[in-house]
Coordinates of C-alpha atoms in Angstrom, one line a residue:
Chain A
M28 CA -11.9 -37.5 -20.0
C29 CA -14.0 -40.5 -19.1
L30 CA -17.0 -38.6 -19.7
A31 CA -19.7 -40.6 -21.5
V32 CA -22.8 -38.9 -22.9
P33 CA -26.2 -40.4 -23.2
S34 CA -27.3 -40.7 -26.8
K35 CA -30.4 -41.8 -28.6
I36 CA -29.7 -44.0 -31.9
V37 CA -31.5 -42.6 -34.9
S38 CA -30.1 -45.0 -37.6
I39 CA -27.4 -47.6 -38.0
D40 CA -25.4 -48.3 -41.2
S41 CA -23.8 -51.6 -42.4
M42 CA -20.5 -50.9 -40.7
L43 CA -22.1 -50.4 -37.2
M44 CA -21.8 -46.6 -37.6
A45 CA -24.8 -44.9 -35.9
T46 CA -26.3 -41.6 -36.3
V47 CA -27.3 -40.5 -32.6
D48 CA -29.1 -37.6 -31.2
V49 CA -27.4 -35.9 -28.3
M50 CA -29.6 -33.3 -26.7
G51 CA -30.9 -32.4 -30.1
I52 CA -27.6 -32.4 -31.9
S53 CA -26.9 -35.1 -34.5
R54 CA -23.6 -36.9 -34.3
T55 CA -22.1 -40.2 -35.7
C56 CA -20.6 -42.8 -33.4
S57 CA -19.5 -46.6 -33.7
L58 CA -21.6 -49.3 -32.2
R59 CA -18.5 -51.8 -32.5
L60 CA -18.4 -52.2 -28.6
V61 CA -22.3 -52.4 -28.3
P62 CA -23.2 -54.4 -31.3
Q63 CA -26.6 -55.5 -29.9
A64 CA -27.8 -51.8 -29.8
R65 CA -30.8 -51.1 -32.1
V66 CA -32.4 -48.0 -33.4
G67 CA -34.3 -46.2 -30.6
D68 CA -31.9 -47.3 -27.9
Y69 CA -30.0 -45.0 -25.6
V70 CA -26.4 -45.5 -25.3
L71 CA -23.6 -43.9 -23.4
V72 CA -21.0 -42.5 -25.9
H73 CA -17.3 -41.9 -25.1
A74 CA -14.8 -40.6 -27.8
G75 CA -16.9 -41.6 -30.6
F76 CA -17.8 -45.1 -29.6
A77 CA -21.0 -46.3 -27.7
I78 CA -19.8 -48.1 -24.6
Q79 CA -23.0 -49.1 -22.8
L80 CA -26.8 -49.4 -23.5
I81 CA -28.7 -47.5 -20.9
E82 CA -32.1 -48.8 -19.6
E83 CA -34.7 -46.3 -18.6
Q84 CA -35.9 -48.7 -16.1
E85 CA -32.5 -48.9 -14.2
A86 CA -32.6 -45.1 -13.8
A87 CA -36.0 -45.3 -12.0
E88 CA -34.6 -48.1 -9.8
T89 CA -31.7 -46.2 -8.8
L90 CA -33.7 -43.3 -7.7
A91 CA -35.9 -45.6 -5.8
L92 CA -33.0 -46.9 -3.9
F93 CA -32.0 -43.3 -2.7
H94 CA -35.3 -43.0 -1.2
E95 CA -34.7 -46.3 0.8
L96 CA -31.4 -45.1 2.1
P97 CA -32.4 -44.1 5.5
G98 CA -34.1 -47.5 5.9
L99 CA -31.0 -49.3 5.0
F100 CA -29.1 -47.8 7.9
E101 CA -31.7 -48.1 10.6
D102 CA -29.1 -49.3 13.2
E103 CA -27.1 -46.1 13.0
L104 CA -29.8 -43.6 12.4
G105 CA -32.5 -44.7 15.0
E106 CA -36.1 -45.2 14.2
D107 CA -37.2 -41.7 13.9
L108 CA -35.4 -41.0 10.5
T109 CA -36.5 -44.5 9.3
A110 CA -40.1 -43.5 10.1
E111 CA -39.7 -40.0 8.3
A112 CA -38.4 -42.0 5.3
E113 CA -41.4 -44.2 5.4
Q114 CA -43.8 -41.4 5.6
R115 CA -42.2 -40.0 2.5
T116 CA -42.5 -43.0 0.5
A117 CA -46.2 -43.7 1.7
Chain B
M4 CA -35.2 -40.9 -17.9
Q5 CA -35.4 -37.6 -15.8
L6 CA -31.7 -36.5 -15.2
S7 CA -33.2 -33.6 -13.2
D8 CA -34.2 -36.0 -10.6
F9 CA -30.6 -36.6 -9.8
R10 CA -30.0 -32.9 -9.2
D11 CA -33.0 -32.6 -6.9
P12 CA -32.1 -30.1 -4.2
E13 CA -34.6 -31.8 -1.6
L14 CA -33.1 -35.2 -2.3
T15 CA -29.6 -33.6 -2.0
K16 CA -30.6 -32.1 1.4
E17 CA -32.1 -35.3 2.7
L18 CA -28.9 -37.2 1.8
L19 CA -26.7 -34.6 3.5
E20 CA -29.0 -35.0 6.6
T21 CA -28.6 -38.6 6.6
L22 CA -24.8 -38.4 6.2
R23 CA -24.7 -36.2 9.1
K24 CA -26.7 -38.4 11.6
L25 CA -24.8 -41.4 10.2
C26 CA -21.3 -39.9 10.7
G27 CA -21.8 -38.1 14.0
D28 CA -18.5 -36.8 15.0
R29 CA -16.6 -39.4 13.2
T30 CA -13.8 -38.5 10.9
M31 CA -13.2 -40.5 7.6
N32 CA -11.1 -40.0 4.5
L33 CA -13.0 -40.8 1.3
M34 CA -11.1 -40.7 -2.1
E35 CA -12.6 -40.2 -5.6
V36 CA -10.5 -41.5 -8.3
C37 CA -12.1 -40.1 -11.5
G38 CA -11.6 -36.7 -12.8
T39 CA -15.2 -36.4 -13.7
H40 CA -16.2 -36.8 -10.0
T41 CA -13.5 -34.3 -9.1
V42 CA -15.2 -31.7 -11.3
S43 CA -18.7 -32.8 -10.1
I44 CA -17.8 -32.5 -6.4
G45 CA -16.3 -29.0 -7.2
R46 CA -19.1 -27.8 -9.3
Y47 CA -21.9 -28.6 -6.7
G48 CA -19.8 -27.5 -3.7
L49 CA -20.0 -30.9 -2.1
R50 CA -16.5 -30.9 -0.5
K51 CA -17.7 -28.2 1.9
A52 CA -21.3 -29.3 2.1
V53 CA -20.6 -32.6 3.7
P54 CA -20.0 -32.9 7.4
E55 CA -16.7 -31.6 8.8
G56 CA -15.3 -35.1 9.6
V57 CA -15.8 -36.4 6.0
K58 CA -12.7 -35.5 4.2
L59 CA -13.0 -35.8 0.3
L60 CA -9.6 -36.4 -1.1
S61 CA -8.8 -36.3 -5.1
G62 CA -6.8 -39.3 -6.2
P63 CA -5.1 -40.3 -9.5
G64 CA -8.3 -39.9 -11.6
C65 CA -7.1 -37.7 -14.5
P66 CA -5.4 -39.8 -17.3
V67 CA -3.5 -36.8 -18.5
C68 CA -2.3 -35.8 -14.9
V69 CA -0.9 -39.3 -14.1
T70 CA 0.9 -39.5 -17.5
S71 CA 4.6 -39.2 -16.8
N72 CA 7.0 -36.8 -18.1
H73 CA 8.9 -39.5 -20.1
D74 CA 5.4 -40.5 -21.9
I75 CA 4.8 -36.8 -22.8
D76 CA 8.3 -36.4 -24.0
T77 CA 7.9 -39.5 -26.1
A78 CA 4.6 -37.9 -27.5
I79 CA 6.5 -34.8 -28.3
A80 CA 9.4 -36.5 -29.8
M81 CA 6.8 -38.4 -32.1
A82 CA 5.8 -35.1 -33.4
R83 CA 9.4 -34.4 -34.4
V84 CA 9.7 -37.5 -36.6
P85 CA 9.6 -36.4 -40.2
N86 CA 6.3 -37.1 -42.0
V87 CA 4.5 -37.9 -38.8
T88 CA 1.2 -36.4 -38.0
V89 CA 0.2 -36.7 -34.4
A90 CA -3.5 -36.8 -33.6
T91 CA -4.4 -36.3 -29.7
F92 CA -7.2 -35.6 -27.4
G93 CA -7.1 -31.9 -26.7
D94 CA -6.1 -31.7 -23.1
M95 CA -2.8 -33.4 -24.0
V96 CA -1.7 -30.4 -26.1
R97 CA -0.9 -27.9 -23.2
V98 CA 0.6 -30.5 -20.8
P99 CA 4.3 -29.7 -20.1
G100 CA 6.9 -32.3 -20.7
S101 CA 10.6 -31.9 -19.6
S102 CA 11.2 -28.9 -21.8
T103 CA 8.2 -28.1 -23.9
T104 CA 4.7 -28.9 -24.9
L105 CA 2.9 -30.3 -27.9
G106 CA 1.2 -27.1 -28.4
A107 CA 4.5 -25.3 -28.7
Q108 CA 5.8 -27.8 -31.1
R109 CA 2.7 -27.2 -33.2
A110 CA 3.6 -23.5 -33.1
H111 CA 7.1 -24.6 -34.6
G112 CA 5.5 -26.2 -37.5
A113 CA 4.9 -29.9 -36.1
D114 CA 1.8 -31.4 -37.6
I115 CA -0.3 -31.9 -34.4
R116 CA -4.1 -32.2 -34.7
V117 CA -6.8 -32.3 -31.9
V118 CA -9.3 -35.0 -32.4
Y119 CA -12.4 -36.0 -30.5
S120 CA -12.1 -39.6 -31.2
P121 CA -9.5 -42.2 -32.6
L122 CA -12.2 -42.6 -35.4
D123 CA -11.1 -39.0 -36.6
A124 CA -7.5 -40.1 -36.5
L125 CA -8.3 -43.3 -38.7
E126 CA -10.1 -40.9 -41.0
I127 CA -7.1 -38.6 -41.3
A128 CA -5.0 -41.6 -42.2
R129 CA -7.4 -42.9 -44.8
K130 CA -7.6 -39.5 -46.5
E131 CA -3.9 -38.7 -46.3
P132 CA -2.1 -41.8 -47.2
Q133 CA 1.3 -39.7 -47.6
H134 CA 1.3 -39.1 -43.8
N135 CA 2.0 -41.5 -41.0
V136 CA -0.8 -40.6 -38.4
V137 CA 0.2 -41.5 -34.6
F138 CA -2.6 -41.4 -32.2
I139 CA -1.7 -40.7 -28.5
G140 CA -3.4 -43.1 -26.6
V141 CA -3.8 -41.8 -23.1
G142 CA -6.6 -42.9 -20.8
F143 CA -8.0 -45.6 -18.5
E144 CA -10.1 -48.6 -19.3
T145 CA -12.9 -46.3 -20.6
T146 CA -10.6 -45.3 -23.4
M147 CA -8.8 -48.5 -23.8
P148 CA -11.5 -50.3 -25.9
V149 CA -12.2 -47.3 -28.0
V150 CA -8.4 -47.1 -29.1
G151 CA -8.2 -50.8 -29.4
A152 CA -11.2 -50.9 -31.7
S153 CA -9.4 -48.1 -33.9
I154 CA -6.6 -50.5 -34.2
Q155 CA -8.7 -53.5 -35.1
M156 CA -10.5 -51.4 -37.8
A157 CA -7.0 -50.3 -39.2
A158 CA -6.0 -54.0 -39.4
E159 CA -9.3 -54.9 -41.1
E160 CA -8.9 -52.3 -43.7
G161 CA -5.1 -52.8 -44.2
L162 CA -4.4 -49.3 -43.3
Q163 CA -0.6 -48.9 -43.2
N164 CA -0.1 -45.5 -41.9
Y165 CA -2.0 -45.5 -38.7
F166 CA -0.3 -46.1 -35.4
V167 CA -0.9 -45.8 -31.8
L168 CA 1.4 -44.6 -28.9
S169 CA 0.0 -46.5 -26.1
A170 CA 0.3 -45.0 -22.7
H171 CA -2.9 -46.4 -21.2
K172 CA -3.2 -47.2 -17.7
R173 CA -5.2 -49.5 -15.5
T174 CA -7.1 -48.2 -12.6
A175 CA -7.0 -50.9 -10.0
P176 CA -3.3 -51.2 -9.5
A177 CA -3.0 -47.5 -8.8
L178 CA -5.6 -48.1 -6.0
E179 CA -3.7 -50.6 -4.6
V180 CA -0.7 -48.4 -4.4
I181 CA -2.6 -45.9 -2.5
A182 CA -4.2 -48.4 -0.2
N183 CA -0.6 -49.4 0.6
D184 CA 0.6 -45.8 1.2
P185 CA 1.5 -45.4 5.0
Q186 CA 1.2 -41.6 4.5
T187 CA -2.4 -41.8 3.4
R188 CA -5.4 -43.3 5.3
I189 CA -8.3 -44.0 2.9
D190 CA -11.4 -45.3 4.5
G191 CA -13.4 -45.6 1.2
F192 CA -13.2 -45.0 -2.3
I193 CA -15.7 -43.3 -4.6
L194 CA -15.2 -45.7 -7.5
P195 CA -15.2 -44.3 -11.2
G196 CA -18.5 -44.5 -13.2
H197 CA -17.3 -45.1 -16.7
V198 CA -14.2 -47.0 -16.1
S199 CA -16.5 -49.4 -14.3
T200 CA -18.8 -49.3 -17.3
I201 CA -16.0 -51.3 -19.0
T202 CA -14.4 -53.3 -16.2
G203 CA -17.4 -54.1 -13.9
V204 CA -17.0 -54.4 -10.3
E205 CA -14.9 -57.4 -9.9
P206 CA -11.4 -55.7 -10.3
Y207 CA -12.1 -53.8 -7.1
R208 CA -12.9 -56.7 -4.8
F209 CA -9.5 -56.9 -3.4
L210 CA -9.8 -53.4 -1.8
A211 CA -12.4 -54.8 0.6
E212 CA -11.1 -58.2 0.9
T213 CA -7.3 -57.6 1.1
Y214 CA -7.3 -54.0 2.4
G215 CA -10.6 -53.6 4.4
I216 CA -11.4 -50.6 2.4
G217 CA -15.1 -50.2 0.8
G218 CA -15.7 -48.8 -2.6
V219 CA -19.0 -47.5 -4.3
V220 CA -19.1 -47.2 -8.1
T221 CA -20.8 -43.9 -8.3
G222 CA -22.7 -41.7 -11.0
F223 CA -21.9 -38.0 -11.5
E224 CA -24.9 -36.1 -10.6
P225 CA -24.9 -34.5 -7.0
V226 CA -27.5 -37.2 -5.7
D227 CA -25.4 -39.9 -7.2
I228 CA -22.3 -38.6 -5.5
L229 CA -24.0 -38.0 -2.1
N230 CA -25.5 -41.4 -2.3
G231 CA -22.0 -43.0 -2.9
I232 CA -20.5 -41.0 0.0
T233 CA -23.6 -42.1 2.3
R234 CA -23.1 -45.7 1.4
L235 CA -19.2 -45.5 2.1
A236 CA -19.9 -43.7 5.5
A237 CA -22.2 -46.5 6.4
M238 CA -19.7 -49.1 5.7
V239 CA -17.1 -47.2 7.8
V240 CA -19.5 -46.8 10.6
Q241 CA -20.7 -50.5 10.4
Q242 CA -17.0 -51.7 9.7
K243 CA -18.4 -53.6 6.8
P244 CA -16.2 -52.8 3.8
A245 CA -17.7 -54.0 0.6
I246 CA -17.7 -53.1 -3.2
E247 CA -21.2 -51.9 -4.3
N248 CA -22.5 -50.5 -7.5
A249 CA -24.5 -47.4 -7.0
Y250 CA -24.6 -46.4 -10.7
S251 CA -26.5 -49.4 -12.3
R252 CA -27.9 -47.1 -15.0
G253 CA -24.5 -46.8 -16.5
V254 CA -22.6 -49.9 -15.2
N255 CA -23.4 -53.6 -15.3
N256 CA -21.6 -55.7 -12.6
N257 CA -19.8 -57.8 -15.3
G258 CA -18.7 -54.7 -17.3
N259 CA -19.0 -54.5 -21.1
L260 CA -17.8 -58.0 -22.5
T261 CA -17.5 -56.9 -25.9
A262 CA -15.2 -54.0 -24.7
L263 CA -13.1 -56.3 -22.5
A264 CA -12.5 -58.7 -25.4
T265 CA -11.4 -55.9 -27.6
I266 CA -8.8 -54.8 -24.8
K267 CA -7.6 -58.4 -24.5
D268 CA -7.2 -58.8 -28.2
V269 CA -5.2 -55.7 -28.9
F270 CA -3.2 -54.9 -25.7
E271 CA -1.3 -56.6 -23.0
P272 CA -0.2 -55.5 -19.5
C273 CA 3.3 -54.0 -18.9
D274 CA 4.9 -52.1 -16.3
A275 CA 4.2 -48.4 -16.3
Q276 CA 5.5 -45.2 -14.7
W277 CA 2.9 -42.9 -13.2
R278 CA 3.3 -39.3 -12.1
G279 CA 3.4 -39.3 -8.4
L280 CA 3.0 -43.1 -8.0
G281 CA 6.2 -44.3 -9.7
V282 CA 6.5 -47.5 -11.6
I283 CA 3.5 -49.8 -11.0
P284 CA 4.0 -53.4 -12.1
L285 CA 1.4 -54.4 -14.9
S286 CA -0.4 -51.2 -14.5
G287 CA 0.1 -50.0 -18.1
M288 CA -1.1 -51.6 -21.5
R289 CA 1.2 -51.9 -24.5
I290 CA 0.0 -53.1 -28.0
A291 CA 0.3 -57.0 -28.1
E292 CA 2.3 -58.9 -30.5
K293 CA -0.6 -59.6 -33.0
Y294 CA -0.9 -55.8 -33.6
R295 CA 2.7 -54.7 -33.4
A296 CA 2.6 -53.1 -36.8
F297 CA 0.4 -50.5 -35.4
D298 CA 2.8 -49.7 -32.4
A299 CA 4.2 -46.2 -32.9
L300 CA 7.1 -47.0 -30.6
E301 CA 8.2 -49.9 -32.8
A302 CA 7.6 -48.1 -36.1
F303 CA 9.5 -44.8 -35.3
E304 CA 11.9 -45.2 -32.2
P305 CA 11.6 -41.6 -31.5
D306 CA 14.7 -39.7 -30.1
V307 CA 13.3 -38.9 -26.6
E308 CA 14.9 -36.3 -24.3
P309 CA 16.2 -37.2 -20.8
V310 CA 13.4 -36.5 -18.1
R311 CA 13.5 -33.3 -16.1
E312 CA 10.9 -32.9 -13.2
T313 CA 9.5 -29.3 -12.7
K314 CA 10.8 -27.8 -9.3
G315 CA 8.4 -27.1 -6.8
C316 CA 5.5 -28.7 -8.4
R317 CA 3.7 -31.1 -6.1
C318 CA 1.3 -32.7 -8.5
G319 CA 2.7 -36.1 -7.4
D320 CA 1.7 -35.6 -3.8
V321 CA -1.7 -34.3 -5.0
L322 CA -2.3 -37.4 -7.0
R323 CA -1.7 -39.5 -4.0
G324 CA -4.1 -37.6 -1.9
R325 CA -1.2 -36.7 0.4
I326 CA -1.8 -32.8 0.2
A327 CA -4.8 -30.9 -1.1
P328 CA -4.1 -28.9 -4.2
D329 CA -4.2 -25.7 -2.4
A330 CA -1.4 -26.8 -0.1
C331 CA 1.0 -26.7 -3.0
P332 CA 3.2 -23.5 -2.6
L333 CA 2.6 -22.8 -6.4
F334 CA -1.2 -23.1 -6.3
G335 CA -3.0 -20.1 -7.5
R336 CA 0.4 -18.1 -7.5
A337 CA 3.0 -19.4 -9.9
C338 CA 0.5 -22.1 -11.2
N339 CA -3.0 -21.3 -12.4
P340 CA -5.0 -22.4 -15.3
E341 CA -3.7 -19.5 -17.6
N342 CA -0.1 -20.4 -16.7
P343 CA -0.2 -24.0 -15.6
V344 CA 3.1 -25.4 -14.1
G345 CA 1.9 -29.0 -13.5
P346 CA -0.6 -31.2 -15.3
C347 CA -3.1 -31.1 -12.6
M348 CA -3.6 -27.5 -13.3
V349 CA -3.6 -28.0 -17.1
S350 CA -6.4 -30.6 -17.8
S351 CA -10.0 -29.3 -16.8
E352 CA -10.4 -32.5 -14.9
G353 CA -7.2 -32.1 -12.9
S354 CA -7.5 -31.8 -9.2
C355 CA -5.8 -28.4 -9.0
A356 CA -7.8 -27.0 -11.9
A357 CA -11.1 -28.1 -10.5
Y358 CA -10.0 -26.8 -7.0
Y359 CA -9.1 -23.4 -8.5
R360 CA -12.3 -22.9 -10.5
Y361 CA -14.6 -24.0 -7.8
R362 CA -12.8 -22.6 -4.8
D363 CA -15.7 -20.4 -3.8
T364 CA -18.7 -22.4 -5.0
P365 CA -21.3 -23.1 -2.4
L366 CA -23.8 -25.9 -2.3

């Protein structure tokens, strides 16, 4: 129910209604809750409203964090797994 | 953005291995409190893939499921008011109230329309001025600003035939009830993704500070969820409970300030009855004085039947994490997705429906 779908803004009208592209399908949504959004931005859309801008950069950072995980918990995992992780990122 | 990276089987295996080494033979109870997480965990077979000691419990994460019989009865009563058109999200239609469902009322001639957005309900009100349109506002913080915005728009346009039945619920007060429940020991919460998009992480701080329970805001792909679980496990092992955001691509730590301002403008906290959790002080949101003209309860005072609870249904215990869905005597027998007895089997995001659909899913 709280699902929000990533969508790309194609155009915006004067009433803050946007045409968005959702995996190739064209839909409309309101930008009232994300008024700073611009054409070309990606937004999360929930029940007809954009609720969040999404940054492509952030996705990349999240992934990088996953790779660092073993290193974060060195105390519990011992050095071997940490070394493995370093090898992978090297 | 490559969503497929978050489904990478290698990364998934890696995280499971990390989790296994981290947990050893420890046991811990982790609870997800978002219906979309419940579905993802089922779909990717994660409940069985995690180490044996890590128990993944489903909490009150499905808005339809936690809606009380009284609120469902009230929505049904609205549909019986002459000249009222009820507009609702689809998963409310089949949920049984005390004696009937919205769907059954529709079959008897009530004007009940399934909409994808409150914007659709607004459009019905604009095009059909002869009807009073009542939108059934059910949902957590993700949905509140969306419904709130529709009320602001109706006010700006001077629409006089658009109303909302507000049965919205706040997430944090329910987590506090569960943290206080002597029958359930929770060691960490997998915190909701899109609720947190609106609220940010602040509302959860009390879990770590007052109750010593960690929480991680988590995305919805298998890698996201395993990452959240691993971080929680690390907190348990290190005895350092904290509130973290592991879904920064969808959640700012401060939330969506425009959406929060919309909620504050349109709604005010009130006590609310939850299925399974009872009345929780200030956990509901009613329409504030300024927008009272749009409050369906004020406008129509519908005749609501006395509440009757369904015999044998243990949705309440499921929602508290006291029992797994398949421990309910009705599960898969009297109660299944075709003939649901309780709301947790009706909504596709309900714990029982997700357990039923994915009961044989391997990783």
